[in-house]
Tab-separated table of C-alpha atoms in Angstrom:
chain	number	residue	atom	x	y	z
O	1	UNK	CA	-0.188	0.120	-0.146
O	2	UNK	CA	1.490	3.521	-0.984
O	3	UNK	CA	2.051	5.737	1.597
O	4	UNK	CA	0.580	9.203	2.387
O	5	UNK	CA	3.017	12.113	1.639
O	6	UNK	CA	4.828	13.838	4.695
O	7	UNK	CA	2.055	16.613	4.388
O	8	UNK	CA	-0.695	14.481	6.046
O	9	UNK	CA	1.550	13.206	8.805
O	10	UNK	CA	1.852	16.866	9.759
O	11	UNK	CA	-1.434	18.744	9.633
O	12	UNK	CA	-4.339	15.727	8.831
O	13	UNK	CA	-4.295	14.628	12.801
O	14	UNK	CA	-4.783	18.572	13.481
O	15	UNK	CA	-7.613	18.658	11.166
O	16	UNK	CA	-9.654	15.292	12.369
O	17	UNK	CA	-9.217	16.883	16.096
O	18	UNK	CA	-11.412	19.363	14.924
O	19	UNK	CA	-14.224	17.703	14.280
O	20	UNK	CA	-15.552	14.400	15.696
O	21	UNK	CA	-14.286	11.053	14.445
O	22	UNK	CA	-17.699	9.855	13.242
O	23	UNK	CA	-17.594	12.114	10.462
O	24	UNK	CA	-21.090	13.039	11.136
O	25	UNK	CA	-20.861	16.473	9.741
O	26	UNK	CA	-20.948	16.619	5.901
O	27	UNK	CA	-18.109	17.752	4.052
O	28	UNK	CA	-20.093	20.819	2.826
O	29	UNK	CA	-20.505	22.181	6.409
O	30	UNK	CA	-16.836	21.509	7.478
O	31	UNK	CA	-15.734	23.299	4.290
O	32	UNK	CA	-18.320	26.276	5.438
O	33	UNK	CA	-17.179	25.983	9.353
O	34	UNK	CA	-13.818	24.717	9.722
O	35	UNK	CA	-10.589	27.340	9.595
O	36	UNK	CA	-7.055	26.862	9.178
O	37	UNK	CA	-4.943	25.386	12.322
O	38	UNK	CA	-2.195	27.668	13.652
O	39	UNK	CA	0.871	26.951	11.776
O	40	UNK	CA	-0.824	25.385	8.606
O	41	UNK	CA	0.806	27.822	6.399
O	42	UNK	CA	4.104	27.466	7.677
O	43	UNK	CA	3.894	23.597	7.615
O	44	UNK	CA	2.709	23.589	3.918
O	45	UNK	CA	5.974	26.137	3.076
O	46	UNK	CA	8.135	23.550	4.889
O	47	UNK	CA	6.796	20.718	3.238
O	48	UNK	CA	7.309	21.996	-0.184
O	49	UNK	CA	10.984	22.789	0.655
O	50	UNK	CA	11.213	19.244	1.868
O	51	UNK	CA	9.147	17.560	-0.928
O	52	UNK	CA	8.900	19.871	-4.418
O	53	UNK	CA	7.143	17.147	-6.028
O	54	UNK	CA	3.690	17.708	-3.891
O	55	UNK	CA	1.363	18.963	-6.081
O	56	UNK	CA	0.136	21.942	-4.289
O	57	UNK	CA	3.994	23.002	-4.205
O	58	UNK	CA	3.869	23.851	-8.082
O	59	UNK	CA	0.795	25.889	-7.909
O	60	UNK	CA	0.833	29.230	-9.477
O	61	UNK	CA	1.585	31.972	-9.531
O	62	UNK	CA	1.378	31.814	-5.876
O	63	UNK	CA	-0.012	29.133	-3.414
O	64	UNK	CA	-3.610	29.424	-2.235
O	65	UNK	CA	-3.653	28.238	1.143
O	66	UNK	CA	-7.390	28.253	1.570
O	67	UNK	CA	-7.604	26.311	-1.496
O	68	UNK	CA	-5.108	23.918	0.030
O	69	UNK	CA	-6.724	23.959	3.677
O	70	UNK	CA	-10.451	23.028	1.784
O	71	UNK	CA	-8.427	20.279	-0.124
O	72	UNK	CA	-7.053	18.622	3.016
O	73	UNK	CA	-10.894	18.500	4.463
O	74	UNK	CA	-12.286	17.100	1.042
O	75	UNK	CA	-9.288	14.703	0.916
O	76	UNK	CA	-9.917	13.371	4.844
O	77	UNK	CA	-13.490	12.725	3.936
O	78	UNK	CA	-13.054	11.019	0.765
O	79	UNK	CA	-10.689	8.654	2.271
O	80	UNK	CA	-12.978	7.817	4.688
O	81	UNK	CA	-15.929	7.447	2.019
O	82	UNK	CA	-13.780	5.492	-0.054
O	83	UNK	CA	-12.939	2.876	2.925
O	84	UNK	CA	-9.411	2.945	2.708
O	85	UNK	CA	-7.841	0.839	5.648
O	86	UNK	CA	-5.607	4.146	7.656
O	87	UNK	CA	-6.523	7.080	6.130
O	88	UNK	CA	-3.853	9.024	8.367
O	89	UNK	CA	-1.134	6.968	6.212
O	90	UNK	CA	-2.337	5.847	3.057
O	91	UNK	CA	-4.720	6.903	0.385
O	92	UNK	CA	-4.448	4.375	-2.374
O	93	UNK	CA	-8.091	4.539	-3.705
O	94	UNK	CA	-11.017	6.621	-4.558
O	95	UNK	CA	-13.989	4.134	-4.220
O	96	UNK	CA	-17.456	5.518	-4.697
O	97	UNK	CA	-18.805	2.600	-6.405
O	98	UNK	CA	-22.832	2.666	-6.008
O	99	UNK	CA	-22.884	5.754	-4.476
O	100	UNK	CA	-25.035	8.395	-6.668
O	101	UNK	CA	-25.839	10.478	-3.776
O	102	UNK	CA	-22.288	11.848	-3.206
O	103	UNK	CA	-20.258	10.682	-5.950
O	104	UNK	CA	-21.031	14.234	-8.387
O	105	UNK	CA	-20.524	16.141	-5.120
O	106	UNK	CA	-16.895	14.785	-4.533
O	107	UNK	CA	-16.534	14.835	-8.865
O	108	UNK	CA	-17.366	18.622	-8.364
O	109	UNK	CA	-14.250	19.845	-5.901
O	110	UNK	CA	-11.792	20.824	-8.775
O	111	UNK	CA	-9.550	21.771	-5.981
O	112	UNK	CA	-9.204	18.361	-4.641
O	113	UNK	CA	-8.813	16.995	-7.953
O	114	UNK	CA	-6.139	19.807	-8.701
O	115	UNK	CA	-4.213	18.551	-5.895
O	116	UNK	CA	-5.127	15.032	-6.140
O	117	UNK	CA	-2.720	13.083	-3.471
O	118	UNK	CA	0.079	11.049	-5.307
O	119	UNK	CA	-0.840	7.627	-3.356
O	120	UNK	CA	-4.191	7.337	-5.277
O	121	UNK	CA	-3.666	4.551	-7.689
O	122	UNK	CA	-7.504	3.727	-8.452
O	123	UNK	CA	-10.176	5.819	-8.949
O	124	UNK	CA	-13.957	3.976	-9.205
O	125	UNK	CA	-16.793	6.381	-9.846
O	126	UNK	CA	-18.918	3.329	-11.374
O	127	UNK	CA	-22.701	2.553	-11.301
O	128	UNK	CA	-23.950	5.873	-10.386
O	129	UNK	CA	-25.958	7.222	-13.048
O	130	UNK	CA	-23.702	10.278	-13.378
O	131	UNK	CA	-24.583	12.810	-16.773
O	132	UNK	CA	-22.384	15.234	-18.595
O	133	UNK	CA	-19.348	15.379	-20.485
O	134	UNK	CA	-16.497	13.219	-19.897
O	135	UNK	CA	-14.772	14.163	-16.127
O	136	UNK	CA	-11.873	15.485	-17.185
O	137	UNK	CA	-10.687	16.144	-13.508
O	138	UNK	CA	-9.467	12.828	-13.253
O	139	UNK	CA	-6.701	13.601	-15.810
O	140	UNK	CA	-4.683	15.499	-12.530
O	141	UNK	CA	-4.117	12.253	-11.100
O	142	UNK	CA	-1.522	11.432	-13.561
O	143	UNK	CA	-0.114	8.364	-11.484
O	144	UNK	CA	-3.289	6.322	-11.241
O	145	UNK	CA	-3.205	2.615	-12.481
O	146	UNK	CA	-7.087	2.055	-12.746
O	147	UNK	CA	-9.819	3.963	-13.694
O	148	UNK	CA	-13.611	2.748	-14.141
O	149	UNK	CA	-16.516	5.105	-14.977
O	150	UNK	CA	-18.682	2.465	-15.954
O	151	UNK	CA	-22.625	2.301	-15.601
O	152	UNK	CA	-22.987	5.865	-15.962
O	153	UNK	CA	-24.606	8.163	-18.275
O	154	UNK	CA	-21.402	10.179	-19.682
O	155	UNK	CA	-21.909	11.742	-22.930
O	156	UNK	CA	-20.245	13.359	-25.684
O	157	UNK	CA	-16.402	12.678	-26.960
O	158	UNK	CA	-13.740	10.566	-25.027
O	159	UNK	CA	-11.062	12.995	-24.864
O	160	UNK	CA	-8.707	10.404	-26.220
O	161	UNK	CA	-5.548	12.730	-26.425
O	162	UNK	CA	-5.696	13.811	-22.543
O	163	UNK	CA	-5.307	9.834	-21.852
O	164	UNK	CA	-1.535	10.081	-22.977
O	165	UNK	CA	-0.645	11.645	-19.487
O	166	UNK	CA	-1.925	8.695	-17.396
O	167	UNK	CA	1.411	6.802	-18.206
O	168	UNK	CA	0.524	4.000	-15.931
O	169	UNK	CA	-2.940	3.455	-16.704
O	170	UNK	CA	-3.457	-0.361	-17.361
O	171	UNK	CA	-7.052	-0.872	-16.436
O	172	UNK	CA	-9.894	1.439	-18.024
O	173	UNK	CA	-13.668	0.948	-17.908
O	174	UNK	CA	-15.982	3.339	-19.561
O	175	UNK	CA	-18.722	0.575	-20.495
O	176	UNK	CA	-22.496	1.080	-20.638
O	177	UNK	CA	-22.213	5.017	-20.945
O	178	UNK	CA	-23.489	7.415	-23.841
O	179	UNK	CA	-20.644	8.820	-25.365
O	180	UNK	CA	-20.311	9.980	-28.994
O	181	UNK	CA	-19.374	7.173	-31.447
O	182	UNK	CA	-15.857	7.546	-32.709
O	183	UNK	CA	-13.178	5.529	-34.663
O	184	UNK	CA	-11.660	4.327	-31.473
O	185	UNK	CA	-10.485	1.185	-33.121
O	186	UNK	CA	-8.408	3.182	-35.336
O	187	UNK	CA	-6.451	4.580	-32.522
O	188	UNK	CA	-3.188	3.830	-30.155
O	189	UNK	CA	-5.648	4.526	-27.170
O	190	UNK	CA	-7.605	1.379	-28.127
O	191	UNK	CA	-4.696	-0.594	-28.801
O	192	UNK	CA	-3.718	0.392	-25.529
O	193	UNK	CA	-6.444	-1.331	-24.312
O	194	UNK	CA	-9.201	-3.741	-25.582
O	195	UNK	CA	-12.811	-3.688	-26.716
O	196	UNK	CA	-13.883	-5.025	-23.398
O	197	UNK	CA	-13.060	-1.664	-21.589
O	198	UNK	CA	-15.954	-0.072	-23.972
O	199	UNK	CA	-18.832	-2.288	-24.299
O	200	UNK	CA	-21.808	-0.424	-24.674
O	201	UNK	CA	-20.089	2.958	-24.081
O	202	UNK	CA	-21.390	4.405	-27.506
O	203	UNK	CA	-17.799	5.204	-28.617
O	204	UNK	CA	-17.577	2.208	-30.810
O	205	UNK	CA	-19.061	1.499	-34.010
O	206	UNK	CA	-21.853	-1.132	-33.384
O	207	UNK	CA	-21.263	-3.951	-36.224
O	208	UNK	CA	-24.715	-4.531	-36.580
O	209	UNK	CA	-25.910	-0.700	-36.501
O	210	UNK	CA	-23.197	-0.586	-39.262
O	211	UNK	CA	-24.654	-3.283	-41.345
O	212	UNK	CA	-28.413	-1.909	-40.766
O	213	UNK	CA	-27.229	1.592	-41.893
O	214	UNK	CA	-25.365	-0.062	-44.790
O	215	UNK	CA	-28.518	-2.094	-45.557
O	216	UNK	CA	-30.999	1.036	-45.071
O	217	UNK	CA	-28.274	3.319	-47.307
O	218	UNK	CA	-27.950	1.195	-50.125
O	219	UNK	CA	-31.846	0.622	-50.246
O	220	UNK	CA	-33.228	3.875	-49.374
O	221	UNK	CA	-30.702	5.868	-51.324
O	222	UNK	CA	-31.770	4.428	-54.849
O	223	UNK	CA	-35.376	4.843	-53.815
O	224	UNK	CA	-34.359	8.642	-52.649
O	225	UNK	CA	-32.747	8.905	-56.184
O	226	UNK	CA	-35.808	7.566	-58.071
O	227	UNK	CA	-38.285	9.527	-56.100
O	228	UNK	CA	-36.370	12.760	-56.466
O	229	UNK	CA	-36.358	11.840	-60.427
O	230	UNK	CA	-39.802	10.902	-60.729
O	231	UNK	CA	-40.583	14.291	-58.753
O	232	UNK	CA	-38.311	16.083	-61.047
O	233	UNK	CA	-40.352	14.653	-64.244
O	234	UNK	CA	-43.772	15.533	-62.753
O	235	UNK	CA	-42.486	18.836	-61.798
O	236	UNK	CA	-41.463	19.486	-65.217
O	237	UNK	CA	-44.556	17.887	-66.989
O	238	UNK	CA	-47.356	18.746	-64.679
O	239	UNK	CA	-46.019	21.867	-62.370
O	240	UNK	CA	-42.885	23.667	-64.014
O	241	UNK	CA	-44.430	26.774	-62.558
O	242	UNK	CA	-42.119	25.275	-59.295
O	243	UNK	CA	-39.075	25.172	-61.400
O	244	UNK	CA	-36.609	27.971	-61.746
O	245	UNK	CA	-37.684	30.196	-64.643
O	246	UNK	CA	-35.049	29.361	-66.979
O	247	UNK	CA	-35.981	25.692	-66.892
O	248	UNK	CA	-39.871	26.172	-67.324
O	249	UNK	CA	-41.053	25.380	-70.633
O	250	UNK	CA	-41.899	29.030	-72.294
O	251	UNK	CA	-45.556	29.703	-72.239
O	252	UNK	CA	-47.026	26.511	-72.162
O	253	UNK	CA	-49.778	25.745	-69.387
O	254	UNK	CA	-50.387	22.402	-67.805
O	255	UNK	CA	-53.575	21.228	-66.691
O	256	UNK	CA	-52.750	20.878	-63.155
O	257	UNK	CA	-51.176	24.679	-63.000
O	258	UNK	CA	-54.541	25.856	-64.493
O	259	UNK	CA	-56.458	23.251	-61.680
O	260	UNK	CA	-54.184	25.352	-58.945
O	261	UNK	CA	-54.551	28.565	-60.084
O	262	UNK	CA	-58.412	28.221	-60.235
O	263	UNK	CA	-58.810	26.303	-56.882
O	264	UNK	CA	-59.610	22.970	-58.617
O	265	UNK	CA	-61.973	25.217	-61.439
O	266	UNK	CA	-64.145	26.384	-58.671
O	267	UNK	CA	-67.235	27.726	-59.161
O	268	UNK	CA	-66.374	30.992	-57.203
O	269	UNK	CA	-63.620	31.447	-60.133
O	270	UNK	CA	-66.149	30.649	-63.020
O	271	UNK	CA	-66.976	34.210	-64.607
O	272	UNK	CA	-68.246	33.033	-67.661
O	273	UNK	CA	-70.016	29.627	-69.424
O	274	UNK	CA	-71.488	28.094	-72.871
O	275	UNK	CA	-71.848	25.000	-74.120
O	276	UNK	CA	-68.398	25.282	-75.525
O	277	UNK	CA	-66.265	27.603	-73.381
O	278	UNK	CA	-65.702	27.793	-69.561
O	279	UNK	CA	-64.171	31.239	-68.531
O	280	UNK	CA	-62.007	31.479	-65.434
O	281	UNK	CA	-60.646	34.003	-63.157
O	282	UNK	CA	-57.520	32.145	-61.948
O	283	UNK	CA	-54.260	33.145	-60.069
O	284	UNK	CA	-50.907	32.046	-61.196
O	285	UNK	CA	-48.474	30.678	-58.699
O	286	UNK	CA	-46.229	33.759	-58.915
O	287	UNK	CA	-49.208	36.152	-58.022
O	288	UNK	CA	-50.221	37.120	-61.832
O	289	UNK	CA	-54.107	37.342	-62.133
O	290	UNK	CA	-54.933	35.702	-65.473
O	291	UNK	CA	-58.245	34.591	-67.524
O	292	UNK	CA	-58.280	31.265	-68.550
O	293	UNK	CA	-60.655	30.458	-71.468
O	294	UNK	CA	-61.350	26.603	-71.581
O	295	UNK	CA	-62.733	25.300	-74.779
O	296	UNK	CA	-64.468	21.579	-74.429
O	297	UNK	CA	-65.131	21.317	-78.012
O	298	UNK	CA	-63.759	18.020	-79.809
O	299	UNK	CA	-61.545	19.119	-82.841
O	300	UNK	CA	-59.174	17.433	-85.209
O	301	UNK	CA	-55.647	16.682	-84.435
O	302	UNK	CA	-54.738	19.307	-87.181
O	303	UNK	CA	-56.925	21.830	-85.507
O	304	UNK	CA	-55.127	21.280	-82.381
O	305	UNK	CA	-51.741	21.943	-83.568
O	306	UNK	CA	-53.185	25.181	-85.600
O	307	UNK	CA	-54.435	26.074	-82.077
O	308	UNK	CA	-51.085	25.591	-80.776
O	309	UNK	CA	-49.225	27.275	-83.735
O	310	UNK	CA	-51.691	30.313	-83.341
O	311	UNK	CA	-51.166	30.857	-79.462
O	312	UNK	CA	-47.546	31.029	-80.136
O	313	UNK	CA	-47.716	34.007	-82.478
O	314	UNK	CA	-50.210	35.642	-80.370
O	315	UNK	CA	-47.981	35.458	-77.389
O	316	UNK	CA	-45.651	37.672	-79.242
O	317	UNK	CA	-47.810	40.568	-79.385
O	318	UNK	CA	-47.009	43.234	-77.194
O	319	UNK	CA	-48.869	46.855	-77.370
O	320	UNK	CA	-50.462	48.752	-74.104
O	321	UNK	CA	-54.008	48.199	-76.039
O	322	UNK	CA	-53.705	44.728	-76.443
O	323	UNK	CA	-54.984	42.121	-74.038
O	324	UNK	CA	-51.495	40.243	-73.402
O	325	UNK	CA	-51.749	36.714	-74.244
O	326	UNK	CA	-49.471	35.043	-71.673
O	327	UNK	CA	-50.010	31.002	-73.220
O	328	UNK	CA	-52.024	28.045	-73.879
O	329	UNK	CA	-53.043	24.614	-72.562
O	330	UNK	CA	-53.738	21.611	-74.849
O	331	UNK	CA	-54.802	18.268	-73.131
O	332	UNK	CA	-56.990	15.383	-74.122
O	333	UNK	CA	-59.884	16.843	-72.659
O	334	UNK	CA	-59.625	20.369	-73.815
O	335	UNK	CA	-57.747	23.602	-74.658
O	336	UNK	CA	-57.052	26.737	-73.067
O	337	UNK	CA	-56.041	30.119	-73.897
O	338	UNK	CA	-54.449	31.982	-70.862
O	339	UNK	CA	-54.516	36.034	-71.252
O	340	UNK	CA	-53.906	38.400	-68.573
O	341	UNK	CA	-56.929	39.272	-66.242
O	342	UNK	CA	-58.899	42.530	-66.914
O	343	UNK	CA	-62.302	43.779	-66.082
O	344	UNK	CA	-65.304	42.518	-67.835
O	345	UNK	CA	-66.573	45.685	-68.942
O	346	UNK	CA	-66.585	46.607	-72.815
O	347	UNK	CA	-66.550	49.942	-74.688
O	348	UNK	CA	-70.508	48.735	-75.224
O	349	UNK	CA	-71.153	48.312	-71.493
O	350	UNK	CA	-69.457	51.657	-70.692
O	351	UNK	CA	-71.083	53.543	-73.531
O	352	UNK	CA	-74.541	52.496	-72.104
O	353	UNK	CA	-73.794	52.696	-68.528
O	354	UNK	CA	-71.572	55.863	-67.572
O	355	UNK	CA	-72.155	57.729	-70.759
O	356	UNK	CA	-68.557	59.249	-70.773
O	357	UNK	CA	-67.573	62.491	-72.235
O	358	UNK	CA	-66.164	63.394	-75.313
O	359	UNK	CA	-62.533	63.446	-73.854
O	360	UNK	CA	-62.722	59.865	-72.631
O	361	UNK	CA	-64.097	58.686	-76.013
O	362	UNK	CA	-61.267	60.309	-77.890
O	363	UNK	CA	-59.036	58.923	-75.453
O	364	UNK	CA	-60.108	55.368	-76.462
O	365	UNK	CA	-60.380	56.375	-80.341
O	366	UNK	CA	-56.764	57.239	-80.130
O	367	UNK	CA	-55.702	53.789	-78.526
O	368	UNK	CA	-57.615	51.618	-81.072
O	369	UNK	CA	-55.771	53.611	-83.848
O	370	UNK	CA	-52.666	53.419	-82.415
O	371	UNK	CA	-52.745	49.553	-81.892
O	372	UNK	CA	-53.901	49.175	-85.785
O	373	UNK	CA	-50.823	51.170	-86.407
O	374	UNK	CA	-48.590	48.552	-84.371
O	375	UNK	CA	-50.584	45.812	-85.796
O	376	UNK	CA	-50.198	46.832	-89.425
O	377	UNK	CA	-46.604	47.334	-89.301
O	378	UNK	CA	-45.616	44.188	-87.166
O	379	UNK	CA	-48.353	41.702	-87.673
O	380	UNK	CA	-50.354	42.251	-90.747
O	381	UNK	CA	-51.229	38.839	-90.543
O	382	UNK	CA	-53.344	38.831	-87.755
O	383	UNK	CA	-57.150	40.005	-87.633
O	384	UNK	CA	-58.791	41.765	-84.915
O	385	UNK	CA	-62.254	42.588	-83.843
O	386	UNK	CA	-62.994	46.474	-83.230
O	387	UNK	CA	-67.001	46.040	-82.400
O	388	UNK	CA	-67.714	47.400	-79.435
O	389	UNK	CA	-68.298	44.322	-77.507
O	390	UNK	CA	-65.277	42.864	-77.960
O	391	UNK	CA	-62.719	45.826	-77.005
O	392	UNK	CA	-62.579	45.800	-73.231
O	393	UNK	CA	-61.189	48.771	-70.992
O	394	UNK	CA	-58.624	48.517	-68.436
O	395	UNK	CA	-58.829	50.325	-64.912
O	396	UNK	CA	-57.220	53.556	-66.358
O	397	UNK	CA	-60.069	53.568	-69.492
O	398	UNK	CA	-57.486	52.237	-72.052
O	399	UNK	CA	-59.282	50.494	-74.739
O	400	UNK	CA	-58.203	46.571	-74.730
O	401	UNK	CA	-58.209	44.538	-78.362
O	402	UNK	CA	-59.200	41.243	-76.986
O	403	UNK	CA	-60.016	39.146	-80.189
O	404	UNK	CA	-57.717	37.454	-82.428
O	405	UNK	CA	-57.314	35.623	-85.712
O	406	UNK	CA	-54.123	34.292	-87.218
O	407	UNK	CA	-53.723	34.222	-90.847
O	408	UNK	CA	-57.312	35.548	-92.131
O	409	UNK	CA	-55.283	37.955	-94.083
O	410	UNK	CA	-58.080	40.862	-94.037
O	411	UNK	CA	-57.247	43.737	-96.137
O	412	UNK	CA	-56.771	47.047	-94.754
O	413	UNK	CA	-60.045	48.361	-96.232
O	414	UNK	CA	-61.661	45.799	-94.028
O	415	UNK	CA	-60.108	47.123	-91.187
O	416	UNK	CA	-60.840	50.551	-91.651
O	417	UNK	CA	-64.368	49.658	-92.633
O	418	UNK	CA	-64.441	48.058	-89.042
O	419	UNK	CA	-62.784	51.044	-87.324
O	420	UNK	CA	-65.513	53.327	-89.087
O	421	UNK	CA	-68.351	51.342	-87.552
O	422	UNK	CA	-66.870	51.813	-84.079
O	423	UNK	CA	-66.471	55.333	-84.595
O	424	UNK	CA	-69.930	55.620	-85.383
O	425	UNK	CA	-70.981	53.833	-82.595
O	426	UNK	CA	-68.998	55.649	-80.367
O	427	UNK	CA	-70.502	58.887	-81.312
O	428	UNK	CA	-74.290	58.020	-82.326
O	429	UNK	CA	-76.977	57.110	-80.028
O	430	UNK	CA	-77.626	53.838	-81.793
O	431	UNK	CA	-76.357	50.341	-83.055
O	432	UNK	CA	-74.915	50.502	-86.362
O	433	UNK	CA	-73.757	47.749	-88.337
O	434	UNK	CA	-72.401	49.532	-91.285
O	435	UNK	CA	-74.207	47.748	-93.918
O	436	UNK	CA	-77.037	50.790	-94.676
O	437	UNK	CA	-75.668	52.939	-97.584
O	438	UNK	CA	-78.868	54.973	-97.506
O	439	UNK	CA	-77.961	55.939	-93.548
O	440	UNK	CA	-74.293	56.981	-95.030
O	441	UNK	CA	-76.214	59.271	-97.687
O	442	UNK	CA	-78.939	60.371	-95.415
O	443	UNK	CA	-76.227	61.327	-92.505
O	444	UNK	CA	-74.156	63.639	-95.330
O	445	UNK	CA	-77.512	65.581	-96.225
O	446	UNK	CA	-77.814	66.670	-92.606
O	447	UNK	CA	-77.898	70.400	-91.314
O	448	UNK	CA	-75.278	71.130	-88.401
O	449	UNK	CA	-78.749	71.413	-86.058
O	450	UNK	CA	-79.993	68.107	-87.253
O	451	UNK	CA	-76.803	66.270	-86.802
O	452	UNK	CA	-76.306	67.330	-83.101
O	453	UNK	CA	-79.816	65.644	-82.822
O	454	UNK	CA	-78.277	62.659	-84.142
O	455	UNK	CA	-75.013	62.417	-81.646
O	456	UNK	CA	-75.385	60.926	-78.232
O	457	UNK	CA	-76.562	63.572	-75.924
O	458	UNK	CA	-74.472	62.462	-73.081
O	459	UNK	CA	-71.519	64.042	-75.226
O	460	UNK	CA	-72.643	67.218	-74.355
O	461	UNK	CA	-71.435	68.757	-77.608
O	462	UNK	CA	-70.546	72.315	-76.703
O	463	UNK	CA	-69.041	75.409	-79.631
O	464	UNK	CA	-65.709	73.990	-78.190
O	465	UNK	CA	-65.668	70.406	-79.323
O	466	UNK	CA	-68.290	70.727	-82.230
O	467	UNK	CA	-66.327	70.676	-84.795
O	468	UNK	CA	-64.165	67.370	-83.285
O	469	UNK	CA	-67.460	65.705	-83.026
O	470	UNK	CA	-68.199	66.609	-86.477
O	471	UNK	CA	-64.485	65.862	-88.017
O	472	UNK	CA	-64.962	62.558	-86.376
O	473	UNK	CA	-68.325	61.604	-87.711
O	474	UNK	CA	-67.220	62.521	-91.013
O	475	UNK	CA	-64.221	60.415	-90.646
O	476	UNK	CA	-66.479	57.321	-89.533
O	477	UNK	CA	-68.507	58.069	-92.194
O	478	UNK	CA	-65.963	57.795	-95.101
O	479	UNK	CA	-64.735	54.428	-93.752
O	480	UNK	CA	-68.104	52.770	-93.973
O	481	UNK	CA	-69.170	54.669	-97.286
O	482	UNK	CA	-69.664	51.426	-99.626
O	483	UNK	CA	-69.571	54.007	-102.717
O	484	UNK	CA	-66.030	55.378	-101.989
O	485	UNK	CA	-63.627	53.659	-103.815
O	486	UNK	CA	-60.889	55.472	-102.034
O	487	UNK	CA	-60.959	54.561	-98.118
O	488	UNK	CA	-58.810	57.062	-95.774
O	489	UNK	CA	-55.544	55.559	-95.119
O	490	UNK	CA	-54.461	54.659	-91.406
O	491	UNK	CA	-51.837	57.567	-91.479
O	492	UNK	CA	-54.660	59.858	-92.144
O	493	UNK	CA	-56.967	58.217	-89.539
O	494	UNK	CA	-54.091	58.719	-86.836
O	495	UNK	CA	-53.794	62.332	-87.762
O	496	UNK	CA	-57.069	63.115	-87.310
O	497	UNK	CA	-57.894	61.506	-84.274
O	498	UNK	CA	-54.400	62.472	-82.539
O	499	UNK	CA	-55.015	66.232	-83.129
O	500	UNK	CA	-58.324	66.117	-81.251
O	501	UNK	CA	-56.918	63.954	-79.051
O	502	UNK	CA	-54.312	66.809	-78.408
O	503	UNK	CA	-57.201	69.306	-77.883
O	504	UNK	CA	-58.604	67.020	-75.296
O	505	UNK	CA	-55.146	66.870	-73.510
O	506	UNK	CA	-55.863	70.373	-72.057
O	507	UNK	CA	-58.833	68.700	-70.275
O	508	UNK	CA	-58.343	66.214	-67.555
O	509	UNK	CA	-58.604	62.888	-68.510
O	510	UNK	CA	-59.354	60.319	-66.349
């Protein structure tokens, strides 16, 4: 049995005399109530002169005598709790097995482990259900030969490198803990001991668990890859709106996108229907409000192909007075045209409802003429409707041509005739179909007073705007006059309307 250092021979009997030998007082009470005996400091200094190897002698920057005194009290308690045969003469072991009520307390006294007696060769804290990280305090006792921390709940990493200071350690037991899994088997530390030191410690790779993980990985990884590929394919063909914009398929919409945009084609989003077409209001994933015209007619495959080609062309149109075509959808059950959402008020409803003043009507005419000029220059192969029931109005009273047809190749005279009908309906208080030649001749014979009677009274014709109204009316008659072989050119129409529009700019156009 190792002999206690000379320090103990001198002051341990003095310490023990300060409290009953039955050790009835708790160690915490002793630490609080006991004070250093006379000559304690000089005894410590004398011992360091005689034996500099004592741990408290090397404390820096200077000795903490109060800490050393507390160390002696804890040491005396721990020596007795560990059932050492003669605590005055020897302290060979720290044995707190199966002592969960006091083991954590002694382990928390850093000052004791800092001055760990050189006589201690064995430390046993097993079967105490202690939690927390590895108790690194024991590494102060560099001389120990045996360490048992089994049957606890220590967790985290095992400080493998710190064990290099325990050169005399030959027996180690860390079994039945909750340490983090690490590659102990590949380290010199593991070769120094063996697997029995780490049974169910959590630190060793469990072959069964490893096999199970390998099987799961080999089975689940291909399934995951397949699932991801299927999901990506589904997104590409069903919901490309979830993909980055660069991966989306242009202006092609899918039934799944339209279903999501209309909340499952719900009745609350149905704004119009007939035997052939259902019109829905929808919202795309990016927040764009759209109008969806779904056609349920059964058409040949060639007609489907022509429908797609027409939609591709219409989607290229870009003018402020055109309803923007966003894309199309083709499925086995229906075909759909997707356009930007506009309010459902058309010019016919606008004229019969609010009775707009003249400057507002000129603004609408100006927008129509500008759009006609754009279509003539950029897309002469596309025909469009110009009647008051098909021209929609935006929120700021901009006219929007909403119906197109590709490949009709209507000549300019036909389009100018349509515009003339539109002008007359904008001015006169009647629906005009443009086919009454007698009406045109009759209008030309009217004097100014009678002409005013034919004009929509809600225009409120005044001396200031009468000339503009008369000029516009004459322009409309020139456009629809079948007897006139020379229709006014679009440039002439644009100049006439532009002059009226500039004059109206001096008045507020809302």
